[in-house]
Amino acid sequence: MERDRRLGNLSTPITVQKLQTALHAKAKSEAGYRFYALYDKIYRSDILFHAWNQCRSNKGAPGVDGQDFEEVEKYGVLRWLGELALALKTEKYQPEPIRRVFIPKANGKLRPLGISTLRDRVCMTAAMLVLEPIFEADLPDEQYAYRAGRNAQQAVRDVQDVLYHGHREVVDADLSDYFGSIPHAEMMLSLARRIVDKRVLHLIKMWMECVVEEKDDRGHKTRTTGAKDKGRGIPQGSPISPLLANVYMRRFVLAWKKFGLERALAVGS
């Protein structure tokens, strides 16, 4: 009973929402502000428990260690999260390799999907809870993907509205292997524009450079370090990747405007 009460107290999202609101408000009001102390918020008990609940609701398969949600619950969620918090606090946390699987696409090809361990997914989600409000304040209105209250259908409706009001040109482009092609150096520069906390930047760099484990038809496992060796690519399927993808895509949207492409198309219409 005592354990249930403690879990109930931790599960309230109010304190998490207050932190997110404060971070977003600060970022929104000061476009040039850089955040110095974020790492300690990632291992806060309420943040980690909220991250656990999000991962639990998303379900998902185990990573390379085979650990699933039921195993953690038998072990004790608070005990497990406490050990993760300690590893982060003492800076001993190290991500495990990512288990790569391939899922079929509509065109018959295969899409690589990275499955991190449950421990790493909770840690990434905790970081996302802290960082997303900051970078959300910077994202242009033209970006729709992976944002609360926005989706592809809304983007289509907005394009239709623009066409209805006189624009006659629509640029339709598809980015090949976007997640796998994001350069690490430029990604880190985009993050450092807002984050000074080196421990947070180090966390993200470790996740981007994670070892990948694959299993062949015979069950033989191989581990590769392609992302680290090439200096590019973020694991598609990890909780932190959509945020990183949006932060980097912002560079493209701003460059599109800076070089006058938006204005040129508007004039041409």
CSV table of N, CA and C in Angstrom, one decimal, residues 34 135 138 182-196 201 204-205 208 244 247-248 250-251:
chain,number,residue,atom,x,y,z
A,34,ARG,N,20.5,31.2,-23.5
A,34,ARG,CA,21.1,29.9,-23.5
A,34,ARG,C,20.9,29.3,-22.1
A,135,PHE,N,13.0,24.1,-27.4
A,135,PHE,CA,13.2,24.2,-28.9
A,135,PHE,C,11.9,24.4,-29.6
A,138,ASP,N,11.2,27.9,-30.7
A,138,ASP,CA,12.0,28.4,-31.8
A,138,ASP,C,11.5,27.9,-33.2
A,182,ILE,N,21.5,13.2,-41.1
A,182,ILE,CA,21.7,14.4,-40.3
A,182,ILE,C,23.2,14.5,-39.8
A,183,PRO,N,24.0,15.5,-40.2
A,183,PRO,CA,25.4,15.6,-39.7
A,183,PRO,C,25.5,15.9,-38.2
A,184,HIS,N,26.3,15.2,-37.5
A,184,HIS,CA,26.4,15.4,-36.1
A,184,HIS,C,26.9,16.7,-35.7
A,185,ALA,N,28.0,17.2,-36.4
A,185,ALA,CA,28.6,18.5,-36.0
A,185,ALA,C,27.6,19.6,-36.1
A,186,GLU,N,26.8,19.7,-37.2
A,186,GLU,CA,25.8,20.7,-37.4
A,186,GLU,C,24.7,20.6,-36.4
A,187,MET,N,24.3,19.3,-36.1
A,187,MET,CA,23.3,19.1,-35.1
A,187,MET,C,23.7,19.6,-33.8
A,188,MET,N,24.9,19.4,-33.4
A,188,MET,CA,25.4,19.8,-32.1
A,188,MET,C,25.4,21.3,-32.0
A,189,LEU,N,25.8,22.0,-33.1
A,189,LEU,CA,25.8,23.4,-33.2
A,189,LEU,C,24.4,24.0,-33.0
A,190,SER,N,23.4,23.3,-33.6
A,190,SER,CA,22.0,23.8,-33.5
A,190,SER,C,21.5,23.6,-32.0
A,191,LEU,N,22.0,22.6,-31.4
A,191,LEU,CA,21.6,22.4,-30.0
A,191,LEU,C,22.3,23.4,-29.0
A,192,ALA,N,23.6,23.6,-29.3
A,192,ALA,CA,24.4,24.5,-28.5
A,192,ALA,C,23.9,25.9,-28.6
A,193,ARG,N,23.1,26.3,-29.6
A,193,ARG,CA,22.6,27.6,-29.7
A,193,ARG,C,21.7,27.9,-28.5
A,194,ARG,N,21.1,26.9,-27.9
A,194,ARG,CA,20.2,27.1,-26.8
A,194,ARG,C,20.8,26.5,-25.5
A,195,ILE,N,21.6,25.4,-25.6
A,195,ILE,CA,22.1,24.7,-24.5
A,195,ILE,C,23.5,24.9,-24.2
A,196,VAL,N,23.9,25.4,-23.0
A,196,VAL,CA,25.3,25.5,-22.6
A,196,VAL,C,25.7,24.3,-21.8
A,201,LEU,N,24.6,18.0,-23.6
A,201,LEU,CA,25.1,17.9,-25.0
A,201,LEU,C,25.8,16.5,-25.1
A,204,ILE,N,23.3,13.6,-25.5
A,204,ILE,CA,22.8,13.6,-26.9
A,204,ILE,C,23.8,13.0,-27.8
A,205,LYS,N,25.0,13.4,-27.7
A,205,LYS,CA,26.1,12.9,-28.6
A,205,LYS,C,26.3,11.4,-28.4
A,208,MET,N,23.5,9.7,-30.3
A,208,MET,CA,23.7,9.8,-31.8
A,208,MET,C,24.8,8.8,-32.2
A,244,LEU,N,15.2,16.0,-32.3
A,244,LEU,CA,16.5,16.4,-33.0
A,244,LEU,C,16.2,16.6,-34.5
A,247,VAL,N,14.7,20.1,-34.8
A,247,VAL,CA,15.7,21.1,-34.5
A,247,VAL,C,16.6,21.3,-35.8
A,248,TYR,N,17.0,20.2,-36.4
A,248,TYR,CA,17.8,20.4,-37.6
A,248,TYR,C,17.0,20.9,-38.8
A,250,ARG,N,14.8,23.0,-38.8
A,250,ARG,CA,14.6,24.4,-38.6
A,250,ARG,C,15.7,25.2,-39.5
A,251,ARG,N,16.9,24.6,-39.5
A,251,ARG,CA,18.0,25.2,-40.3
A,251,ARG,C,17.5,25.3,-41.8
